[in-house]
PDB file of C-alpha atoms in Angstrom:
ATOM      1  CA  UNK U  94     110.764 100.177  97.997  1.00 42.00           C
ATOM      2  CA  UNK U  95     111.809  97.216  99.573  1.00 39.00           C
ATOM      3  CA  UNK U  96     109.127  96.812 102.294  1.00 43.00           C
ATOM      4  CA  UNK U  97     106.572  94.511 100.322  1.00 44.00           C
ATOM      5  CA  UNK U  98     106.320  90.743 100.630  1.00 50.00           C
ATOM      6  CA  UNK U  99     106.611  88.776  97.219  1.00 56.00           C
ATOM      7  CA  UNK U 100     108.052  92.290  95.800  1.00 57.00           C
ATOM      8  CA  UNK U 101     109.619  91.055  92.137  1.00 61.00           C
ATOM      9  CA  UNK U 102     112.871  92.785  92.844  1.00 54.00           C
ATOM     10  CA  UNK U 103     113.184  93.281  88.848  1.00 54.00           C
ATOM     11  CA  UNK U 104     110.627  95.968  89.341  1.00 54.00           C
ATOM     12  CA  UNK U 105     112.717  98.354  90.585  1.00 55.00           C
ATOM     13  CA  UNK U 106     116.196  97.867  88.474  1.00 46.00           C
ATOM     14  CA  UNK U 107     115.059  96.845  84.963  1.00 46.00           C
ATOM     15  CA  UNK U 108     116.050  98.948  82.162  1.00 48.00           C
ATOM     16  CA  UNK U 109     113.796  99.888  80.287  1.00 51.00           C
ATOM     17  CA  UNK U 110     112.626  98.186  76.612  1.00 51.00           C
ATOM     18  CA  UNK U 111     112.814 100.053  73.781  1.00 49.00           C
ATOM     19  CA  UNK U 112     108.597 101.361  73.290  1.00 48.00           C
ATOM     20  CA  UNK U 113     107.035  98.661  70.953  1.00 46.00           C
ATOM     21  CA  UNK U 114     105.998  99.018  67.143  1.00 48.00           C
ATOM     22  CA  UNK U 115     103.200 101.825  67.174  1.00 48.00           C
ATOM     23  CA  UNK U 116     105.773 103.762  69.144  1.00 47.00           C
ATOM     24  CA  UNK U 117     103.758 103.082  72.474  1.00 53.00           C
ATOM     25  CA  UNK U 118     104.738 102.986  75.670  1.00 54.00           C
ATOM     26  CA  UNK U 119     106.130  99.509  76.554  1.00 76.00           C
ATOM     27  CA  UNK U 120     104.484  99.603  79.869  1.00 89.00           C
ATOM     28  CA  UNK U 121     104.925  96.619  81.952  1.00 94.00           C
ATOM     29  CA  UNK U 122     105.541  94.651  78.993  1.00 94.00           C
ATOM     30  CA  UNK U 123     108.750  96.508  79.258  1.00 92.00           C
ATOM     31  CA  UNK U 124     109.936  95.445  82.860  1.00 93.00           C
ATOM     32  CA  UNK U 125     111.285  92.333  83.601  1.00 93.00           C
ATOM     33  CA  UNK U 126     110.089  89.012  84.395  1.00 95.00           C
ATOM     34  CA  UNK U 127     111.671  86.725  87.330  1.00 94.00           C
ATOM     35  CA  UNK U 128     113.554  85.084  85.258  1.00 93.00           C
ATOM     36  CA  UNK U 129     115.327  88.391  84.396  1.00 93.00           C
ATOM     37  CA  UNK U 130     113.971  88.332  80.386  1.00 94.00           C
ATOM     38  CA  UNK U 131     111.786  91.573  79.604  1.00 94.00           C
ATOM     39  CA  UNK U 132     108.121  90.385  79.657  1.00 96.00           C
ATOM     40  CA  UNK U 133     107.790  91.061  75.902  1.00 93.00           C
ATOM     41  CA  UNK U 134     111.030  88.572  75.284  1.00 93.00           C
ATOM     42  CA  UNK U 135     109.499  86.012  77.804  1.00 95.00           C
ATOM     43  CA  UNK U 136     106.072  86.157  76.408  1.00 95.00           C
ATOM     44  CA  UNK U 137     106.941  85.775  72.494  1.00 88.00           C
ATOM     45  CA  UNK U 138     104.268  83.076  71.674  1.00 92.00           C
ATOM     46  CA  UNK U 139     100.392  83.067  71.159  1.00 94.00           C
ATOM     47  CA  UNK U 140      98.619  83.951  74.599  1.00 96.00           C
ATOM     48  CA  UNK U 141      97.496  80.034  75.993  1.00 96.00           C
ATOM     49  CA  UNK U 142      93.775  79.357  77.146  1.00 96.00           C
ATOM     50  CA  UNK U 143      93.782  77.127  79.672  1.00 95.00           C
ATOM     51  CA  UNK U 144      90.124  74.421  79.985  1.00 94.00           C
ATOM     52  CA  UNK U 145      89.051  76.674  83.140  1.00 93.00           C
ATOM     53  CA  UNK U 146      89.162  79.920  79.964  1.00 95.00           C
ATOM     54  CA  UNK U 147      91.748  81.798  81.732  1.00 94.00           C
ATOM     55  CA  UNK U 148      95.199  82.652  80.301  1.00 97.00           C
ATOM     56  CA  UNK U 149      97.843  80.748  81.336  1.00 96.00           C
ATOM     57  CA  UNK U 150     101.453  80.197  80.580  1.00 97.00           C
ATOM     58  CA  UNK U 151     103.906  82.747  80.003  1.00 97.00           C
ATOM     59  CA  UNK U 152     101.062  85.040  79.205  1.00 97.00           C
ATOM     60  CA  UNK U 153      99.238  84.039  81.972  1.00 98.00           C
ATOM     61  CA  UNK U 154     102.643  84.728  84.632  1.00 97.00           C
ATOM     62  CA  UNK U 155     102.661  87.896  83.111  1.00 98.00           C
ATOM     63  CA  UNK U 156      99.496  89.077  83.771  1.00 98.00           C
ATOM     64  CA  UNK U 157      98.859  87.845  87.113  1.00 98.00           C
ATOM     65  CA  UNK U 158     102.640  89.627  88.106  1.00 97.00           C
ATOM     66  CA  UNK U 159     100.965  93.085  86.274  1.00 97.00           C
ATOM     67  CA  UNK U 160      97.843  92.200  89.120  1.00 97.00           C
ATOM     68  CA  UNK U 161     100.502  92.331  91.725  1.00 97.00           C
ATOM     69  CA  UNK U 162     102.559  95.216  90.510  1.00 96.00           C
ATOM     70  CA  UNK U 163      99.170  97.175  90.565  1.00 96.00           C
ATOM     71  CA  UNK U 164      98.247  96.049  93.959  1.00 96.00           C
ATOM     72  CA  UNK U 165     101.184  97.234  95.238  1.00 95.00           C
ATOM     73  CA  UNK U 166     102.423 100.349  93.731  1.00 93.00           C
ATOM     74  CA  UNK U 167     101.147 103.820  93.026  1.00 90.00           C
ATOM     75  CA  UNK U 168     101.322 103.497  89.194  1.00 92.00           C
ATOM     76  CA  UNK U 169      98.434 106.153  88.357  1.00 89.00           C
ATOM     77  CA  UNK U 170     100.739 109.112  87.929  1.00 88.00           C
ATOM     78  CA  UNK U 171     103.891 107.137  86.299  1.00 88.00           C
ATOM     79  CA  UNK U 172     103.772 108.553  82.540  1.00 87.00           C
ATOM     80  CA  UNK U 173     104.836 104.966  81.369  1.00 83.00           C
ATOM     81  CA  UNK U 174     100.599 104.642  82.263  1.00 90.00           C
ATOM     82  CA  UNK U 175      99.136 107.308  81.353  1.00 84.00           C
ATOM     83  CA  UNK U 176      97.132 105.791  78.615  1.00 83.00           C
ATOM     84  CA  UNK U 177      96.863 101.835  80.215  1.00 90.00           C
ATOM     85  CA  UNK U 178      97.534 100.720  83.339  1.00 94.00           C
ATOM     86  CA  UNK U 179     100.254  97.798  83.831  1.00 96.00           C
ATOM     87  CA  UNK U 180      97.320  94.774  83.815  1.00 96.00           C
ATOM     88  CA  UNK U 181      95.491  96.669  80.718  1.00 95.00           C
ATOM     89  CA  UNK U 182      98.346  97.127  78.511  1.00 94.00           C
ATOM     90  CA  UNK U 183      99.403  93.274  79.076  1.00 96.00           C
ATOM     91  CA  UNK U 184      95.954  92.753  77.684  1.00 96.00           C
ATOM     92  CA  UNK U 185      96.041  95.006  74.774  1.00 94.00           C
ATOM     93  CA  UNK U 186      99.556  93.279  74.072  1.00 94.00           C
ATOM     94  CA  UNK U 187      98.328  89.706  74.105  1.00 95.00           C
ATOM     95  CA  UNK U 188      95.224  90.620  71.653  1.00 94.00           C
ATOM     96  CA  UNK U 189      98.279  92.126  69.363  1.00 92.00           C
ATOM     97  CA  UNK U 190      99.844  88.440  69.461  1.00 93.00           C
ATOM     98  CA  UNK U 191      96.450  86.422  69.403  1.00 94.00           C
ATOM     99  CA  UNK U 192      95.433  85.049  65.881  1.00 93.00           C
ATOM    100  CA  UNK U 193      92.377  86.721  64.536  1.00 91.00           C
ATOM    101  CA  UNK U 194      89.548  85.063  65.395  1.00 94.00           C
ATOM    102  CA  UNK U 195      91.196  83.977  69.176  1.00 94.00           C
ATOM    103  CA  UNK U 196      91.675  87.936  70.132  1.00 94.00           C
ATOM    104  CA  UNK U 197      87.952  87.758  72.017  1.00 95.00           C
ATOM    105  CA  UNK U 198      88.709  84.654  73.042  1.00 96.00           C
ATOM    106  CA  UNK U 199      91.566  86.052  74.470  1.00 97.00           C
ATOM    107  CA  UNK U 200      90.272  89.430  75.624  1.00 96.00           C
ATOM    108  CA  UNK U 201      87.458  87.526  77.911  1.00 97.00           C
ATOM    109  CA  UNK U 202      90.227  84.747  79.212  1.00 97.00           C
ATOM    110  CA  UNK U 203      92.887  87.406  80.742  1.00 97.00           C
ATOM    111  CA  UNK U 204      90.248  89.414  82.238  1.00 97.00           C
ATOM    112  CA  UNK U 205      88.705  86.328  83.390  1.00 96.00           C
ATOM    113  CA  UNK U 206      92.221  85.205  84.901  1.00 97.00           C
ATOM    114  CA  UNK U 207      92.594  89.414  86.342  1.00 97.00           C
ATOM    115  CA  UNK U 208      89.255  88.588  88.509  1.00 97.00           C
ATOM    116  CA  UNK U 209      90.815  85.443  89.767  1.00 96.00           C
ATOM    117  CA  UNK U 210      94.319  87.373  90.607  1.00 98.00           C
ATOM    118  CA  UNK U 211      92.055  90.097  92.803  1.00 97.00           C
ATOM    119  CA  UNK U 212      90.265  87.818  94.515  1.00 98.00           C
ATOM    120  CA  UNK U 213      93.023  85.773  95.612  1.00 98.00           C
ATOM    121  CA  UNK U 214      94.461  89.071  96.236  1.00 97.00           C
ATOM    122  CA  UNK U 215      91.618  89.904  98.851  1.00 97.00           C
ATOM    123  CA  UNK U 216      91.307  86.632 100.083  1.00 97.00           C
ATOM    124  CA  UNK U 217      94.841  86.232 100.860  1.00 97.00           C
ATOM    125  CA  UNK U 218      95.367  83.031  98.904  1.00 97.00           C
ATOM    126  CA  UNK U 219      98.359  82.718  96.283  1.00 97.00           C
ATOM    127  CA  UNK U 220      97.334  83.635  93.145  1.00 97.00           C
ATOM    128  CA  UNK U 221      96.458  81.344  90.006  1.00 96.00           C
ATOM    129  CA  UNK U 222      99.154  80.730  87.537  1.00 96.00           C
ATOM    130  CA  UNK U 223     101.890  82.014  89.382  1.00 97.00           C
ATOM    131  CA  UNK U 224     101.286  80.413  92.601  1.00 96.00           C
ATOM    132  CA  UNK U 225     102.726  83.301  94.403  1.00 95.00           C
ATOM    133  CA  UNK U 226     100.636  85.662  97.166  1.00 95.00           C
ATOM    134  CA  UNK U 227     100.490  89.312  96.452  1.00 92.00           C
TER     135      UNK U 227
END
């Protein structure tokens, strides 16, 4: 699967993480980032709001990469998805690391930053945080 532009080449050779506590499915929190750490290594601190209320950081790399890996692969029938796709398990694991009363905070940020990603997608414009076109 070589024949996409901006393709994260860890996509296709990362091992596997072991699943997460809860014994679920690591997802894409389980693949590797481009700096060859799993996501769930790379993204070990609270999820960062940026003034603009969208996730940024390590967090924010992470989710905008899970927008890409969406846009460009047929991830619907992969059982590592079968109960959240790549961008909504990235969610659901940032809530798990936000404090308490940040996880709405939070919740409303990524998918504010997930709107962002797709439109820049469409428009054909690098996306936020990662600076990188899909």
């Amino acid at each position: 699967g070589y024949a996409h532009h901006a393709h994260n080449p860890y996509w296709d050779t990362a091992p596997h993480a072991p699943p997460g506590p809860h014994g679920s499915a690591p997802g894409f929190m389980g693949t590797a980032a481009p700096n060859g750490q799993y996501w769930s290594q790379y993204c070990h601190g609270e999820p960062e709001i940026s003034s603009a209320n969208f996730i940024v950081g390590p967090w924010g790399e992470c989710l905008a990469w899970a927008v890409v890996y969406e846009h460009q692969n047929q991830w619907e029938n992969d059982p590592d998805y079968r109960e959240l796709g790549p961008v909504g398990g990235v969610i659901r694991a940032m809530m798990e690391r936000a404090a308490d009363d940040q996880a709405q905070a939070v919740q409303s940020a990524a998918e504010e930053l997930e709107v962002y990603c797709k439109e820049a997608i469409r428009q054909d414009k690098p996306l936020p945080v990662i600076n990188q076109r899909a």
